Amino acid sequence: MRLYKIFFAVRNRLCKRLYNLLFFVCLVMAACEEPPQATGLWIEPQHTVLHLPLFLVPEKDPAKIRKLFKVRLRGSGTDILGDLKVSEDVSFVPLIPFTTNSRYECWLGEKKIDSFSIPYNDNATGPKLLAVYPMSGKVPVNLLKIYLAFSEPMRENVSDRYIKLVKGRSDTLHEVFLSLQPELWNEDRTVLTIWLDPGRIKRELQPNQRMGAPLEENNSYTLVVDKNWTSAQSIAIGKNAGATWTTVSRDSLTPDPALWRLQVPKPGTRQPLNIDLTESLDHFLLAESIRVQRSDGKRVAGSLTITDQDSRCQFVPEATWAAGDYELRVDSRLEDLAGNNLNRPFDRDITTTRAKTAKAYYTRSFSIGK
């Protein structure tokens, strides 16, 4: 009888141990059944990084992975351009950010190894149209360029669907903008340059003769940016935006730094050098075209601020002004709103107008403390 009880006790202990071992094995198997999936990680609003664990990649040779690994939009046979790195995992940074509500697939050669999507961000505020240039309410009738500045990268090559120019209150104009593919975005895809058709602006050219100039003098024009235009993350602007201008007479004169009015600071101070440009100039060219230097060419470090609808600017030095002779060095690429640069007008009659000798830059001298 006692032997029988001992047998039962040993059997119960063995069963418990076998049960615990079986439970542990089941847990391990369950954990292995569904390995982690590739995850799109948002690093910053401008781009996304995809990390794929190496155990999900059937090939282990880094050189072969770099050669064979591709990311594609589902249903598309086109590979997405980007930077690929293979180390502890496979990381892929697309040249153009992944967009929300889209499904992507990871391929190794001809084998699909995983897929992923970028979730919609419910907390995203959406893009905003921060500014439209020119900011002046009055523009020359031969206005050449318009800039749109957004708060974040926008969807490219679709501007013709979401931008229109309205004359007066309701007359939508057609074929006034130059159609460019690809569009003229800055590197961050936050600033778009729109050209009014130069062929219609330049007199005597066929488009001008056939359709006339894009704008007419003494009229009101409104640029409308449609609320449905989306960012690179597929979030719409949400409300119509834009700007309104009134056209004035044609501008056929080149900007002349010799005519700019300067308010010179006192030596020993960091007072601004105030520059009255006498007219509104191209906002983005202006920001990169003016340099302050000593008469010997040594650059003065400081910051330039553009004000008064791009008709004035202030230069504040990093150090105090020393008494002496200075120069404004102005890049000849600087343009006014009609596209006239410092070397030549945008539209001139070459049979009657003699061109100036082209220069890389122009200088305007001034003195402090003399």
CSV table of C-alpha atoms in Angstrom, one decimal:
chain,number,residue,atom,x,y,z
A,1,MET,CA,0.0,0.0,0.0
A,2,ARG,CA,2.8,2.4,0.9
A,3,LEU,CA,4.6,1.5,-2.3
A,4,TYR,CA,1.4,2.4,-4.3
A,5,LYS,CA,1.3,5.8,-2.6
A,6,ILE,CA,4.9,6.5,-3.4
A,7,PHE,CA,4.3,5.6,-7.1
A,8,PHE,CA,1.3,8.0,-7.3
A,9,ALA,CA,3.4,10.8,-5.7
A,10,VAL,CA,6.2,10.4,-8.1
A,11,ARG,CA,3.8,10.2,-11.1
A,12,ASN,CA,2.1,13.5,-10.0
A,13,ARG,CA,5.4,15.3,-9.7
A,14,LEU,CA,6.5,14.1,-13.2
A,15,CYS,CA,3.2,15.2,-14.7
A,16,LYS,CA,3.5,18.6,-13.2
A,17,ARG,CA,7.0,19.0,-14.6
A,18,LEU,CA,6.0,17.7,-18.0
A,19,TYR,CA,3.0,20.1,-18.0
A,20,ASN,CA,5.2,23.1,-17.1
A,21,LEU,CA,7.7,22.1,-19.8
A,22,LEU,CA,5.0,21.7,-22.4
A,23,PHE,CA,3.5,25.1,-21.4
A,24,PHE,CA,6.9,26.8,-21.8
A,25,VAL,CA,7.4,25.2,-25.2
A,26,CYS,CA,4.0,26.3,-26.4
A,27,LEU,CA,4.8,29.9,-25.3
A,28,VAL,CA,8.0,29.9,-27.3
A,29,MET,CA,6.3,28.4,-30.4
A,30,ALA,CA,3.5,31.0,-30.1
A,31,ALA,CA,6.1,33.8,-29.9
A,32,CYS,CA,7.8,32.5,-33.0
A,33,GLU,CA,4.7,32.1,-35.1
A,34,GLU,CA,4.3,35.8,-35.7
A,35,PRO,CA,7.6,37.6,-36.0
A,36,PRO,CA,7.6,41.4,-35.8
A,37,GLN,CA,6.5,43.1,-38.9
A,38,ALA,CA,8.4,45.8,-40.8
A,39,THR,CA,7.4,49.2,-39.3
A,40,GLY,CA,7.5,52.6,-41.0
A,41,LEU,CA,8.9,55.0,-38.4
A,42,TRP,CA,8.2,58.7,-38.7
A,43,ILE,CA,11.4,60.5,-37.9
A,44,GLU,CA,10.4,64.0,-38.9
A,45,PRO,CA,7.7,65.6,-41.1
A,46,GLN,CA,10.0,65.7,-44.0
A,47,HIS,CA,10.7,62.0,-44.4
A,48,THR,CA,10.2,58.5,-43.1
A,49,VAL,CA,12.6,55.6,-42.3
A,50,LEU,CA,11.6,52.0,-42.8
A,51,HIS,CA,13.4,49.5,-40.6
A,52,LEU,CA,13.2,45.8,-41.5
A,53,PRO,CA,14.6,43.2,-39.1
A,54,LEU,CA,17.3,41.0,-40.7
A,55,PHE,CA,15.5,37.7,-39.7
A,56,LEU,CA,12.7,38.6,-42.1
A,57,VAL,CA,15.1,38.8,-45.0
A,58,PRO,CA,15.9,35.4,-46.6
A,59,GLU,CA,19.3,36.6,-47.9
A,60,LYS,CA,22.0,37.3,-45.3
A,61,ASP,CA,24.8,38.7,-47.5
A,62,PRO,CA,24.6,42.5,-47.1
A,63,ALA,CA,26.0,43.1,-50.6
A,64,LYS,CA,23.2,40.9,-52.1
A,65,ILE,CA,20.6,42.6,-50.0
A,66,ARG,CA,21.7,46.0,-51.1
A,67,LYS,CA,21.5,44.8,-54.7
A,68,LEU,CA,18.2,43.0,-54.5
A,69,PHE,CA,16.1,44.8,-51.9
A,70,LYS,CA,13.3,47.1,-53.3
A,71,VAL,CA,10.4,49.0,-51.9
A,72,ARG,CA,7.3,49.5,-54.1
A,73,LEU,CA,3.8,50.9,-53.9
A,74,ARG,CA,1.4,48.0,-53.9
A,75,GLY,CA,0.3,47.2,-57.4
A,76,SER,CA,3.2,49.1,-59.0
A,77,GLY,CA,6.2,47.6,-60.6
A,78,THR,CA,8.3,50.8,-60.1
A,79,ASP,CA,10.9,50.8,-57.4
A,80,ILE,CA,10.9,53.7,-55.0
A,81,LEU,CA,14.1,55.7,-55.0
A,82,GLY,CA,15.9,56.0,-51.7
A,83,ASP,CA,18.9,55.3,-49.5
A,84,LEU,CA,19.4,51.7,-48.2
A,85,LYS,CA,21.6,50.7,-45.4
A,86,VAL,CA,22.3,47.1,-44.1
A,87,SER,CA,23.7,46.7,-40.6
A,88,GLU,CA,21.8,45.4,-37.5
A,89,ASP,CA,18.7,45.7,-39.7
A,90,VAL,CA,17.7,46.9,-43.2
A,91,SER,CA,16.9,50.6,-43.1
A,92,PHE,CA,15.4,52.5,-46.1
A,93,VAL,CA,15.0,56.2,-46.4
A,94,PRO,CA,12.8,57.1,-49.4
A,95,LEU,CA,13.8,60.1,-51.6
A,96,ILE,CA,10.2,61.2,-51.5
A,97,PRO,CA,8.5,60.5,-48.2
A,98,PHE,CA,6.0,57.7,-47.9
A,99,THR,CA,2.4,59.0,-47.8
A,100,THR,CA,-0.3,58.1,-45.4
A,101,ASN,CA,-3.1,55.7,-46.4
A,102,SER,CA,-0.9,53.9,-48.9
A,103,ARG,CA,0.3,50.3,-48.9
A,104,TYR,CA,3.9,49.5,-49.7
A,105,GLU,CA,5.7,46.2,-50.3
A,106,CYS,CA,9.3,45.1,-49.6
A,107,TRP,CA,10.8,42.8,-52.3
A,108,LEU,CA,14.0,40.9,-52.5
A,109,GLY,CA,14.6,40.2,-56.1
A,110,GLU,CA,11.3,38.6,-57.4
A,111,LYS,CA,10.1,37.6,-53.9
A,112,LYS,CA,7.8,39.8,-51.8
A,113,ILE,CA,9.0,39.5,-48.2
A,114,ASP,CA,6.8,42.0,-46.3
A,115,SER,CA,4.4,44.9,-46.6
A,116,PHE,CA,3.5,47.9,-44.6
A,117,SER,CA,1.4,51.1,-44.5
A,118,ILE,CA,1.9,54.5,-43.1
A,119,PRO,CA,-0.9,55.2,-40.6
A,120,TYR,CA,-2.9,58.5,-40.7
A,121,ASN,CA,-1.9,60.9,-38.0
A,122,ASP,CA,-5.1,62.1,-36.4
A,123,ASN,CA,-3.3,64.8,-34.5
A,124,ALA,CA,-1.8,66.3,-37.7
A,125,THR,CA,-2.8,69.9,-38.1
A,126,GLY,CA,-2.3,69.9,-41.9
A,127,PRO,CA,-0.2,72.2,-44.2
A,128,LYS,CA,-0.7,75.9,-44.3
A,129,LEU,CA,0.0,78.5,-47.1
A,130,LEU,CA,2.3,80.8,-45.1
A,131,ALA,CA,2.9,83.5,-47.8
A,132,VAL,CA,2.3,84.4,-51.4
A,133,TYR,CA,5.0,86.5,-53.1
A,134,PRO,CA,4.9,89.2,-54.3
A,135,MET,CA,3.4,90.6,-51.1
A,136,SER,CA,2.8,94.0,-52.6
A,137,GLY,CA,-0.8,94.8,-53.4
A,138,LYS,CA,0.2,96.4,-56.6
A,139,VAL,CA,2.3,94.6,-59.3
A,140,PRO,CA,3.4,95.5,-62.8
A,141,VAL,CA,1.2,94.2,-65.6
A,142,ASN,CA,4.2,92.2,-66.8
A,143,LEU,CA,4.6,90.3,-63.5
A,144,LEU,CA,6.8,87.3,-64.2
A,145,LYS,CA,6.9,85.0,-61.1
A,146,ILE,CA,4.8,84.1,-58.1
A,147,TYR,CA,6.1,82.1,-55.1
A,148,LEU,CA,3.9,80.0,-52.8
A,149,ALA,CA,5.5,79.2,-49.4
A,150,PHE,CA,4.0,76.3,-47.4
A,151,SER,CA,4.5,75.2,-43.8
A,152,GLU,CA,5.5,71.7,-44.8
A,153,PRO,CA,6.4,69.6,-47.9
A,154,MET,CA,3.6,69.5,-50.5
A,155,ARG,CA,2.5,67.0,-53.1
A,156,GLU,CA,4.4,67.7,-56.3
A,157,ASN,CA,3.5,68.1,-60.0
A,158,VAL,CA,-0.2,68.7,-59.3
A,159,SER,CA,-0.3,72.5,-58.9
A,160,ASP,CA,-2.3,73.0,-62.1
A,161,ARG,CA,-5.2,71.1,-60.5
A,162,TYR,CA,-5.2,73.3,-57.4
A,163,ILE,CA,-4.2,76.8,-58.6
A,164,LYS,CA,-6.2,79.3,-60.6
A,165,LEU,CA,-6.0,83.0,-61.4
A,166,VAL,CA,-9.3,84.9,-61.4
A,167,LYS,CA,-9.7,88.3,-63.0
A,168,GLY,CA,-12.1,90.6,-61.2
A,169,ARG,CA,-14.6,88.5,-59.2
A,170,SER,CA,-15.4,85.5,-61.4
A,171,ASP,CA,-13.4,85.4,-64.6
A,172,THR,CA,-11.1,82.4,-64.3
A,173,LEU,CA,-8.1,82.8,-66.7
A,174,HIS,CA,-6.7,79.9,-68.7
A,175,GLU,CA,-3.2,79.1,-70.0
A,176,VAL,CA,-1.6,82.0,-68.1
A,177,PHE,CA,1.0,79.9,-66.3
A,178,LEU,CA,3.9,78.2,-67.8
A,179,SER,CA,3.4,74.4,-67.6
A,180,LEU,CA,6.6,72.8,-66.2
A,181,GLN,CA,7.3,69.2,-65.3
A,182,PRO,CA,8.9,68.8,-62.9
A,183,GLU,CA,7.7,71.8,-61.1
A,184,LEU,CA,10.1,74.3,-59.6
A,185,TRP,CA,10.2,73.4,-55.9
A,186,ASN,CA,12.9,74.2,-53.5
A,187,GLU,CA,14.9,71.3,-52.0
A,188,ASP,CA,12.4,71.0,-49.0
A,189,ARG,CA,9.4,71.1,-51.3
A,190,THR,CA,7.9,73.9,-49.3
A,191,VAL,CA,8.3,76.8,-51.8
A,192,LEU,CA,6.9,76.6,-55.3
A,193,THR,CA,7.9,79.0,-58.1
A,194,ILE,CA,5.1,79.7,-60.6
A,195,TRP,CA,5.9,81.5,-63.9
A,196,LEU,CA,3.4,83.4,-65.8
A,197,ASP,CA,3.9,82.4,-69.5
A,198,PRO,CA,7.0,84.3,-70.7
A,199,GLY,CA,6.0,83.7,-74.3
A,200,ARG,CA,2.8,85.8,-73.6
A,201,ILE,CA,4.7,88.4,-71.6
A,202,LYS,CA,7.4,89.1,-74.2
A,203,ARG,CA,6.0,91.3,-77.0
A,204,GLU,CA,6.3,90.2,-80.6
A,205,LEU,CA,6.5,86.5,-79.7
A,206,GLN,CA,3.9,84.2,-81.2
A,207,PRO,CA,2.1,83.3,-77.9
A,208,ASN,CA,1.8,87.0,-77.2
A,209,GLN,CA,0.6,87.8,-80.7
A,210,ARG,CA,-1.9,84.9,-80.6
A,211,MET,CA,-3.3,85.1,-77.0
A,212,GLY,CA,-2.2,88.5,-75.7
A,213,ALA,CA,-0.4,89.2,-72.4
A,214,PRO,CA,-1.5,87.2,-69.4
A,215,LEU,CA,-2.5,90.3,-67.4
A,216,GLU,CA,-4.1,93.6,-68.3
A,217,GLU,CA,-3.3,97.0,-66.7
A,218,ASN,CA,-5.5,98.5,-64.0
A,219,ASN,CA,-7.3,95.2,-63.2
A,220,SER,CA,-7.7,93.1,-60.1
A,221,TYR,CA,-6.4,89.5,-60.0
A,222,THR,CA,-6.8,86.9,-57.3
A,223,LEU,CA,-4.7,83.8,-57.1
A,224,VAL,CA,-6.7,81.0,-55.5
A,225,VAL,CA,-5.0,77.9,-53.9
A,226,ASP,CA,-7.6,75.2,-53.6
A,227,LYS,CA,-8.3,73.7,-50.1
A,228,ASN,CA,-8.0,70.1,-51.4
A,229,TRP,CA,-4.3,70.4,-52.2
A,230,THR,CA,-2.5,67.9,-50.0
A,231,SER,CA,0.9,67.8,-48.3
A,232,ALA,CA,3.4,65.0,-48.9
A,233,GLN,CA,1.6,63.2,-46.0
A,234,SER,CA,-1.7,63.4,-47.8
A,235,ILE,CA,-3.3,66.0,-45.5
A,236,ALA,CA,-5.3,68.7,-47.3
A,237,ILE,CA,-4.8,72.5,-46.7
A,238,GLY,CA,-8.4,72.5,-45.6
A,239,LYS,CA,-9.5,76.0,-46.8
A,240,ASN,CA,-8.9,78.1,-49.8
A,241,ALA,CA,-6.1,80.6,-49.6
A,242,GLY,CA,-4.3,83.0,-51.9
A,243,ALA,CA,-3.6,86.6,-52.7
A,244,THR,CA,-5.1,89.6,-54.6
A,245,TRP,CA,-3.2,92.1,-56.6
A,246,THR,CA,-3.9,95.2,-58.7
A,247,THR,CA,-1.9,95.6,-61.9
A,248,VAL,CA,-0.2,98.9,-62.7
A,249,SER,CA,1.9,100.1,-65.6
A,250,ARG,CA,4.6,97.9,-67.3
A,251,ASP,CA,8.0,97.8,-65.7
A,252,SER,CA,10.8,97.7,-68.4
A,253,LEU,CA,13.6,99.2,-66.3
A,254,THR,CA,16.4,97.3,-64.7
A,255,PRO,CA,16.9,97.7,-60.9
A,256,ASP,CA,19.8,100.1,-60.1
A,257,PRO,CA,21.6,99.9,-56.7
A,258,ALA,CA,23.0,103.4,-57.4
A,259,LEU,CA,19.4,104.7,-56.8
A,260,TRP,CA,18.9,102.9,-53.5
A,261,ARG,CA,18.6,105.1,-50.5
A,262,LEU,CA,20.9,104.2,-47.6
A,263,GLN,CA,20.6,105.1,-43.9
A,264,VAL,CA,24.1,104.6,-42.6
A,265,PRO,CA,24.6,103.6,-38.9
A,266,LYS,CA,27.0,105.2,-36.4
A,267,PRO,CA,30.4,103.6,-35.8
A,268,GLY,CA,30.8,101.7,-32.5
A,269,THR,CA,27.2,100.5,-32.7
A,270,ARG,CA,25.3,97.5,-34.1
A,271,GLN,CA,22.6,99.8,-35.6
A,272,PRO,CA,21.1,98.4,-38.8
A,273,LEU,CA,22.2,99.6,-42.2
A,274,ASN,CA,18.8,100.5,-43.7
A,275,ILE,CA,18.4,100.0,-47.5
A,276,ASP,CA,15.4,101.5,-49.3
A,277,LEU,CA,15.2,99.6,-52.6
A,278,THR,CA,12.7,102.1,-54.1
A,279,GLU,CA,10.6,99.2,-55.5
A,280,SER,CA,9.6,95.7,-54.6
A,281,LEU,CA,12.1,93.1,-55.7
A,282,ASP,CA,12.1,89.3,-56.0
A,283,HIS,CA,11.8,88.1,-52.4
A,284,PHE,CA,14.0,84.9,-52.7
A,285,LEU,CA,16.6,86.4,-55.0
A,286,LEU,CA,16.9,89.4,-52.7
A,287,ALA,CA,17.6,87.3,-49.7
A,288,GLU,CA,20.7,85.8,-51.4
A,289,SER,CA,21.9,88.6,-53.6
A,290,ILE,CA,23.1,91.4,-51.2
A,291,ARG,CA,26.4,91.2,-49.3
A,292,VAL,CA,28.0,93.9,-47.2
A,293,GLN,CA,31.8,94.2,-47.3
A,294,ARG,CA,34.7,96.5,-46.5
A,295,SER,CA,36.2,98.4,-49.4
A,296,ASP,CA,39.0,95.8,-49.6
A,297,GLY,CA,36.4,93.1,-50.3
A,298,LYS,CA,36.4,91.5,-46.8
A,299,ARG,CA,32.9,90.4,-45.9
A,300,VAL,CA,31.0,91.8,-42.9
A,301,ALA,CA,29.3,89.0,-41.0
A,302,GLY,CA,25.7,89.8,-40.2
A,303,SER,CA,22.0,89.1,-41.0
A,304,LEU,CA,19.7,90.6,-43.6
A,305,THR,CA,16.0,91.1,-42.9
A,306,ILE,CA,13.6,92.0,-45.7
A,307,THR,CA,10.7,94.3,-44.9
A,308,ASP,CA,7.9,96.5,-46.4
A,309,GLN,CA,6.7,94.1,-49.1
A,310,ASP,CA,10.3,93.4,-50.3
A,311,SER,CA,11.0,97.1,-50.9
A,312,ARG,CA,13.3,97.6,-48.0
A,313,CYS,CA,15.9,95.6,-46.1
A,314,GLN,CA,18.0,95.9,-43.0
A,315,PHE,CA,21.5,94.6,-42.4
A,316,VAL,CA,22.6,94.0,-38.7
A,317,PRO,CA,26.3,93.2,-38.2
A,318,GLU,CA,27.5,90.5,-35.7
A,319,ALA,CA,30.1,93.0,-34.4
A,320,THR,CA,30.0,96.7,-33.9
A,321,TRP,CA,30.6,98.9,-37.0
A,322,ALA,CA,34.1,100.2,-37.4
A,323,ALA,CA,34.6,103.6,-39.1
A,324,GLY,CA,35.7,103.3,-42.7
A,325,ASP,CA,34.7,102.6,-46.2
A,326,TYR,CA,32.2,99.9,-47.1
A,327,GLU,CA,30.4,98.5,-50.2
A,328,LEU,CA,27.1,96.8,-51.0
A,329,ARG,CA,27.9,94.0,-53.3
A,330,VAL,CA,24.8,93.0,-55.3
A,331,ASP,CA,24.5,89.9,-57.5
A,332,SER,CA,23.5,90.8,-61.0
A,333,ARG,CA,20.9,88.0,-60.9
A,334,LEU,CA,18.7,90.1,-58.6
A,335,GLU,CA,15.4,90.8,-60.3
A,336,ASP,CA,12.4,93.0,-59.9
A,337,LEU,CA,8.8,91.7,-60.1
A,338,ALA,CA,8.9,91.8,-63.9
A,339,GLY,CA,12.0,89.7,-64.2
A,340,ASN,CA,14.3,92.6,-65.1
A,341,ASN,CA,17.8,91.8,-63.6
A,342,LEU,CA,20.7,94.2,-63.0
A,343,ASN,CA,22.2,93.5,-66.4
A,344,ARG,CA,19.2,93.6,-68.7
A,345,PRO,CA,15.4,93.9,-69.0
A,346,PHE,CA,13.5,90.7,-69.3
A,347,ASP,CA,11.7,92.0,-72.4
A,348,ARG,CA,13.6,94.4,-74.7
A,349,ASP,CA,13.7,95.2,-78.3
A,350,ILE,CA,17.1,94.0,-79.4
A,351,THR,CA,16.9,96.0,-82.7
A,352,THR,CA,16.6,99.3,-80.9
A,353,THR,CA,18.0,98.7,-77.3
A,354,ARG,CA,21.7,98.3,-76.8
A,355,ALA,CA,22.5,95.8,-74.0
A,356,LYS,CA,24.8,96.8,-71.1
A,357,THR,CA,28.0,95.0,-70.6
A,358,ALA,CA,27.1,92.1,-68.3
A,359,LYS,CA,28.6,92.0,-64.9
A,360,ALA,CA,28.6,89.3,-62.2
A,361,TYR,CA,27.8,91.8,-59.5
A,362,TYR,CA,27.4,95.6,-58.9
A,363,THR,CA,28.7,97.6,-56.0
A,364,ARG,CA,27.4,100.6,-54.1
A,365,SER,CA,29.9,102.4,-51.9
A,366,PHE,CA,29.2,104.1,-48.5
A,367,SER,CA,31.2,105.3,-45.5
A,368,ILE,CA,30.6,105.1,-41.8
A,369,GLY,CA,32.0,107.7,-39.4
A,370,LYS,CA,33.4,110.0,-42.0
